[in-house]
Amino acid sequence: MPLRAKVASSVSRTAAALSRAAGRGDGSVIGGWIGLKIDPDLLAHLSAGRAIALISGTNGKTTTTRLAAAAVGVLGRVATNSFGANMPTGHTSALAKAGSTPYAVLEVDEHYLAQVLEATEPHVVALLNLSRDQLDRAKEVAMMAQLWRAALVKHPDVRVVANADDPMVVWAASPPPNHDHRIKPPHVTWFSAGQRWHDDSWVCPECGSTIQRSGEQWWCSGCPLRRPEPQWTVEDDGVVDPTGAWHKVKLQLPGKVNIGNAATALAVAAEFGVRPVDAVLQLGTVASVAGRYAQVERDGRNIRLLLAKNPASWLEAFDMADEAPTLLSINARDPDGLDTSWLFDVDFSPLRGRQVLITGDRAYDLAVRLDVNQVPFQHVRTFDEAVRTAPPGRLEVIANYTAFQDIRAELDRVN
């Protein structure tokens, strides 16, 4: 690397280490921020010489990145932003900290995909899904799909692993009708992981007509856009690869959605030449992802932490959670998005019949939604009170970003 980049990388590592030592955080952002101030091209310099996979989407990025990093690890050392710092500062910090590695698997915030594509020149990009998220500051789903499509057109050599079940993703990964045919379109491998949330993809992004559905199939009623045939699919508790071979997936992570994330990880690893039979063994080594799915024993309660940040992810969280007492915690701080009206897009009826506790900065907003949904609940002011209120045994905790971090900090303090 140029001398300036070497200095920036060294300072980045030092700043991150000091942040960790001072207890100010894991250093996954501050190191990259300082490094990029010294050398704005540091991410590009650190990416050079590595085979890189980028993982982007509204939901499932962090888990899929962790699984894909484990799968690609069959080949050698892998740099990854395992704490979920998914913007260029986080990528820079992760690559600087890892040093020289042949591979990198990076989670990318969907708004930054074009910028990170340009800087890292990846071997493969995985597109998971698109749904509404933090609309008080983020883009509408169709606008996000347009940004992805425009970015991919500029990088025809990148290989794409994309979700065949999401019309917005399929449209983004497909070349536009006026595409210059002298430029080859991206090579796309399609996977099917199941798409339970449909409420952000009823309108065709190409022509504005309605999207029709029947079983797993979907198609536009007004233009040729339709579900492509996936090469990777989920079947029961395993994954079928492009040859038709079925691979049993044994995960420590809960829920069918994580079998889908595993399918994506296997497809990404295959783009690097990793055989599914080798990669699938590594997936079972992942027990927790940045605290998500972690289980903690406290006062006779087995507490499991689940992160849910938008309507689509709450739907999946309900599927993962056991039929047990459940604590819901909602904040509306800057990382969460300040608008909580999305709560009315979540169907909380699966919680009926179990003990439901609510807390967080915006617990009263959640209370109104549960009341409308006819879900009985009890308000508790603190996490400690929630633990005392729940009977011994499993306590499921479902929280959005900062509420999740607050609860993790409380558990870390006590334990």
GROMACS .gro file of N, CA and C in nm, residues 206-289:
model
  252
  206GLU      N    1  -4.107  -0.220  -1.229
  206GLU     CA    2  -4.081  -0.192  -1.370
  206GLU      C    3  -4.194  -0.113  -1.435
  207CYS      N    4  -4.319  -0.159  -1.416
  207CYS     CA    5  -4.429  -0.098  -1.491
  207CYS      C    6  -4.542  -0.046  -1.402
  208GLY      N    7  -4.540  -0.075  -1.273
  208GLY     CA    8  -4.644  -0.024  -1.183
  208GLY      C    9  -4.767  -0.111  -1.174
  209SER      N   10  -4.770  -0.222  -1.246
  209SER     CA   11  -4.885  -0.314  -1.237
  209SER      C   12  -4.876  -0.395  -1.108
  210THR      N   13  -4.980  -0.471  -1.079
  210THR     CA   14  -4.981  -0.550  -0.956
  210THR      C   15  -4.898  -0.678  -0.973
  211ILE      N   16  -4.838  -0.720  -0.862
  211ILE     CA   17  -4.768  -0.847  -0.856
  211ILE      C   18  -4.869  -0.953  -0.814
  212GLN      N   19  -4.879  -1.061  -0.890
  212GLN     CA   20  -4.968  -1.172  -0.858
  212GLN      C   21  -4.886  -1.284  -0.795
  213ARG      N   22  -4.949  -1.361  -0.706
  213ARG     CA   23  -4.879  -1.470  -0.639
  213ARG      C   24  -4.964  -1.596  -0.636
  214SER      N   25  -4.895  -1.709  -0.647
  214SER     CA   26  -4.959  -1.840  -0.631
  214SER      C   27  -4.854  -1.935  -0.577
  215GLY      N   28  -4.869  -1.973  -0.451
  215GLY     CA   29  -4.766  -2.056  -0.388
  215GLY      C   30  -4.634  -1.982  -0.385
  216GLU      N   31  -4.528  -2.049  -0.431
  216GLU     CA   32  -4.397  -1.986  -0.433
  216GLU      C   33  -4.379  -1.892  -0.552
  217GLN      N   34  -4.465  -1.906  -0.652
  217GLN     CA   35  -4.448  -1.829  -0.776
  217GLN      C   36  -4.506  -1.688  -0.762
  218TRP      N   37  -4.445  -1.594  -0.832
  218TRP     CA   38  -4.500  -1.459  -0.845
  218TRP      C   39  -4.469  -1.408  -0.984
  219TRP      N   40  -4.551  -1.314  -1.032
  219TRP     CA   41  -4.530  -1.257  -1.164
  219TRP      C   42  -4.602  -1.123  -1.172
  220CYS      N   43  -4.553  -1.037  -1.260
  220CYS     CA   44  -4.619  -0.909  -1.284
  220CYS      C   45  -4.734  -0.928  -1.381
  221SER      N   46  -4.845  -0.863  -1.351
  221SER     CA   47  -4.963  -0.876  -1.437
  221SER      C   48  -4.954  -0.789  -1.562
  222GLY      N   49  -4.849  -0.704  -1.571
  222GLY     CA   50  -4.843  -0.613  -1.684
  222GLY      C   51  -4.715  -0.613  -1.765
  223CYS      N   52  -4.613  -0.691  -1.721
  223CYS     CA   53  -4.487  -0.694  -1.796
  223CYS      C   54  -4.419  -0.829  -1.771
  224PRO      N   55  -4.306  -0.858  -1.836
  224PRO     CA   56  -4.246  -0.992  -1.825
  224PRO      C   57  -4.179  -1.024  -1.691
  225LEU      N   58  -4.171  -0.930  -1.598
  225LEU     CA   59  -4.103  -0.956  -1.472
  225LEU      C   60  -4.173  -1.069  -1.398
  226ARG      N   61  -4.097  -1.172  -1.361
  226ARG     CA   62  -4.153  -1.285  -1.288
  226ARG      C   63  -4.042  -1.355  -1.208
  227ARG      N   64  -4.083  -1.445  -1.123
  227ARG     CA   65  -3.986  -1.515  -1.039
  227ARG      C   66  -3.896  -1.605  -1.125
  228PRO      N   67  -3.764  -1.588  -1.115
  228PRO     CA   68  -3.673  -1.677  -1.189
  228PRO      C   69  -3.663  -1.812  -1.118
  229GLU      N   70  -3.613  -1.910  -1.189
  229GLU     CA   71  -3.595  -2.042  -1.131
  229GLU      C   72  -3.471  -2.042  -1.043
  230PRO      N   73  -3.485  -2.069  -0.913
  230PRO     CA   74  -3.369  -2.063  -0.825
  230PRO      C   75  -3.280  -2.186  -0.838
  231GLN      N   76  -3.150  -2.165  -0.826
  231GLN     CA   77  -3.055  -2.277  -0.828
  231GLN      C   78  -3.032  -2.335  -0.688
  232TRP      N   79  -3.055  -2.253  -0.584
  232TRP     CA   80  -3.040  -2.295  -0.446
  232TRP      C   81  -3.175  -2.282  -0.377
  233THR      N   82  -3.220  -2.387  -0.310
  233THR     CA   83  -3.351  -2.382  -0.246
  233THR      C   84  -3.344  -2.446  -0.106
  234VAL      N   85  -3.438  -2.404  -0.022
  234VAL     CA   86  -3.455  -2.465   0.110
  234VAL      C   87  -3.558  -2.576   0.099
  235GLU      N   88  -3.524  -2.691   0.153
  235GLU     CA   89  -3.618  -2.805   0.154
  235GLU      C   90  -3.611  -2.872   0.291
  236ASP      N   91  -3.722  -2.865   0.364
  236ASP     CA   92  -3.729  -2.918   0.501
  236ASP      C   93  -3.619  -2.852   0.586
  237ASP      N   94  -3.532  -2.931   0.648
  237ASP     CA   95  -3.426  -2.874   0.731
  237ASP      C   96  -3.291  -2.879   0.660
  238GLY      N   97  -3.295  -2.862   0.528
  238GLY     CA   98  -3.172  -2.865   0.450
  238GLY      C   99  -3.178  -2.774   0.329
  239VAL      N  100  -3.072  -2.779   0.249
  239VAL     CA  101  -3.057  -2.694   0.132
  239VAL      C  102  -3.025  -2.780   0.011
  240VAL      N  103  -3.093  -2.753  -0.100
  240VAL     CA  104  -3.067  -2.821  -0.227
  240VAL      C  105  -2.977  -2.733  -0.312
  241ASP      N  106  -2.864  -2.790  -0.357
  241ASP     CA  107  -2.768  -2.711  -0.435
  241ASP      C  108  -2.801  -2.721  -0.585
  242PRO      N  109  -2.727  -2.649  -0.671
  242PRO     CA  110  -2.759  -2.649  -0.815
  242PRO      C  111  -2.751  -2.786  -0.882
  243THR      N  112  -2.681  -2.883  -0.823
  243THR     CA  113  -2.674  -3.017  -0.882
  243THR      C  114  -2.793  -3.104  -0.843
  244GLY      N  115  -2.875  -3.054  -0.750
  244GLY     CA  116  -2.988  -3.131  -0.700
  244GLY      C  117  -2.958  -3.206  -0.573
  245ALA      N  118  -2.833  -3.198  -0.523
  245ALA     CA  119  -2.797  -3.266  -0.398
  245ALA      C  120  -2.854  -3.191  -0.279
  246TRP      N  121  -2.904  -3.266  -0.181
  246TRP     CA  122  -2.962  -3.208  -0.060
  246TRP      C  123  -2.861  -3.217   0.054
  247HIS      N  124  -2.846  -3.107   0.127
  247HIS     CA  125  -2.750  -3.101   0.236
  247HIS      C  126  -2.823  -3.066   0.366
  248LYS      N  127  -2.817  -3.153   0.462
  248LYS     CA  128  -2.880  -3.125   0.591
  248LYS      C  129  -2.804  -3.011   0.660
  249VAL      N  130  -2.879  -2.914   0.711
  249VAL     CA  131  -2.819  -2.799   0.779
  249VAL      C  132  -2.850  -2.808   0.928
  250LYS      N  133  -2.745  -2.823   1.008
  250LYS     CA  134  -2.760  -2.827   1.154
  250LYS      C  135  -2.707  -2.696   1.211
  251LEU      N  136  -2.799  -2.611   1.254
  251LEU     CA  137  -2.762  -2.480   1.306
  251LEU      C  138  -2.787  -2.472   1.456
  252GLN      N  139  -2.710  -2.388   1.522
  252GLN     CA  140  -2.740  -2.352   1.660
  252GLN      C  141  -2.837  -2.235   1.666
  253LEU      N  142  -2.860  -2.170   1.552
  253LEU     CA  143  -2.948  -2.054   1.546
  253LEU      C  144  -3.092  -2.098   1.523
  254PRO      N  145  -3.190  -2.030   1.584
  254PRO     CA  146  -3.329  -2.075   1.576
  254PRO      C  147  -3.399  -2.027   1.449
  255GLY      N  148  -3.512  -2.092   1.415
  255GLY     CA  149  -3.602  -2.042   1.313
  255GLY      C  150  -3.572  -2.089   1.172
  256LYS      N  151  -3.678  -2.105   1.095
  256LYS     CA  152  -3.664  -2.144   0.954
  256LYS      C  153  -3.593  -2.036   0.873
  257VAL      N  154  -3.609  -1.910   0.915
  257VAL     CA  155  -3.544  -1.801   0.841
  257VAL      C  156  -3.393  -1.821   0.837
  258ASN      N  157  -3.337  -1.882   0.940
  258ASN     CA  158  -3.191  -1.901   0.940
  258ASN      C  159  -3.147  -2.018   0.852
  259ILE      N  160  -3.238  -2.111   0.823
  259ILE     CA  161  -3.207  -2.210   0.719
  259ILE      C  162  -3.195  -2.138   0.584
  260GLY      N  163  -3.283  -2.040   0.562
  260GLY     CA  164  -3.273  -1.958   0.441
  260GLY      C  165  -3.144  -1.879   0.436
  261ASN      N  166  -3.105  -1.821   0.550
  261ASN     CA  167  -2.977  -1.748   0.554
  261ASN      C  168  -2.860  -1.843   0.527
  262ALA      N  169  -2.872  -1.967   0.575
  262ALA     CA  170  -2.767  -2.067   0.548
  262ALA      C  171  -2.758  -2.099   0.400
  263ALA      N  172  -2.873  -2.108   0.333
  263ALA     CA  173  -2.874  -2.133   0.188
  263ALA      C  174  -2.800  -2.022   0.114
  264THR      N  175  -2.825  -1.899   0.155
  264THR     CA  176  -2.756  -1.786   0.094
  264THR      C  177  -2.606  -1.795   0.118
  265ALA      N  178  -2.567  -1.827   0.240
  265ALA     CA  179  -2.425  -1.839   0.274
  265ALA      C  180  -2.357  -1.947   0.191
  266LEU      N  181  -2.425  -2.060   0.172
  266LEU     CA  182  -2.368  -2.168   0.091
  266LEU      C  183  -2.351  -2.124  -0.054
  267ALA      N  184  -2.450  -2.049  -0.105
  267ALA     CA  185  -2.442  -2.000  -0.243
  267ALA      C  186  -2.326  -1.902  -0.259
  268VAL      N  187  -2.307  -1.816  -0.160
  268VAL     CA  188  -2.195  -1.721  -0.164
  268VAL      C  189  -2.062  -1.797  -0.160
  269ALA      N  190  -2.050  -1.892  -0.069
  269ALA     CA  191  -1.926  -1.969  -0.058
  269ALA      C  192  -1.895  -2.045  -0.186
  270ALA      N  193  -2.000  -2.095  -0.251
  270ALA     CA  194  -1.980  -2.169  -0.377
  270ALA      C  195  -1.918  -2.082  -0.485
  271GLU      N  196  -1.945  -1.950  -0.481
  271GLU     CA  197  -1.886  -1.859  -0.579
  271GLU      C  198  -1.735  -1.848  -0.561
  272PHE      N  199  -1.685  -1.887  -0.445
  272PHE     CA  200  -1.541  -1.889  -0.420
  272PHE      C  201  -1.482  -2.028  -0.443
  273GLY      N  202  -1.568  -2.124  -0.482
  273GLY     CA  203  -1.521  -2.259  -0.508
  273GLY      C  204  -1.533  -2.353  -0.389
  274VAL      N  205  -1.604  -2.311  -0.283
  274VAL     CA  206  -1.621  -2.398  -0.167
  274VAL      C  207  -1.732  -2.499  -0.194
  275ARG      N  208  -1.705  -2.625  -0.175
  275ARG     CA  209  -1.808  -2.728  -0.195
  275ARG      C  210  -1.910  -2.722  -0.082
  276PRO      N  211  -2.040  -2.732  -0.114
  276PRO     CA  212  -2.142  -2.728  -0.009
  276PRO      C  213  -2.120  -2.831   0.101
  277VAL      N  214  -2.072  -2.949   0.064
  277VAL     CA  215  -2.051  -3.055   0.163
  277VAL      C  216  -1.946  -3.014   0.266
  278ASP      N  217  -1.851  -2.928   0.226
  278ASP     CA  218  -1.749  -2.878   0.319
  278ASP      C  219  -1.801  -2.758   0.397
  279ALA      N  220  -1.872  -2.670   0.327
  279ALA     CA  221  -1.918  -2.546   0.390
  279ALA      C  222  -2.025  -2.571   0.495
  280VAL      N  223  -2.113  -2.668   0.470
  280VAL     CA  224  -2.228  -2.687   0.559
  280VAL      C  225  -2.184  -2.726   0.700
  281LEU      N  226  -2.070  -2.791   0.711
  281LEU     CA  227  -2.021  -2.830   0.843
  281LEU      C  228  -1.982  -2.709   0.927
  282GLN      N  229  -1.937  -2.602   0.860
  282GLN     CA  230  -1.893  -2.483   0.932
  282GLN      C  231  -2.010  -2.399   0.983
  283LEU      N  232  -2.126  -2.413   0.921
  283LEU     CA  233  -2.240  -2.331   0.960
  283LEU      C  234  -2.283  -2.360   1.104
  284GLY      N  235  -2.268  -2.484   1.145
  284GLY     CA  236  -2.311  -2.523   1.279
  284GLY      C  237  -2.222  -2.469   1.389
  285THR      N  238  -2.110  -2.406   1.354
  285THR     CA  239  -2.021  -2.351   1.456
  285THR      C  240  -2.068  -2.214   1.504
  286VAL      N  241  -2.162  -2.154   1.431
  286VAL     CA  242  -2.209  -2.018   1.465
  286VAL      C  243  -2.319  -2.029   1.570
  287ALA      N  244  -2.293  -1.978   1.690
  287ALA     CA  245  -2.388  -1.991   1.800
  287ALA      C  246  -2.461  -1.861   1.831
  288SER      N  247  -2.396  -1.749   1.808
  288SER     CA  248  -2.454  -1.618   1.838
  288SER      C  249  -2.396  -1.519   1.739
  289VAL      N  250  -2.475  -1.417   1.705
  289VAL     CA  251  -2.432  -1.320   1.606
  289VAL      C  252  -2.448  -1.181   1.667
   0.00000   0.00000   0.00000
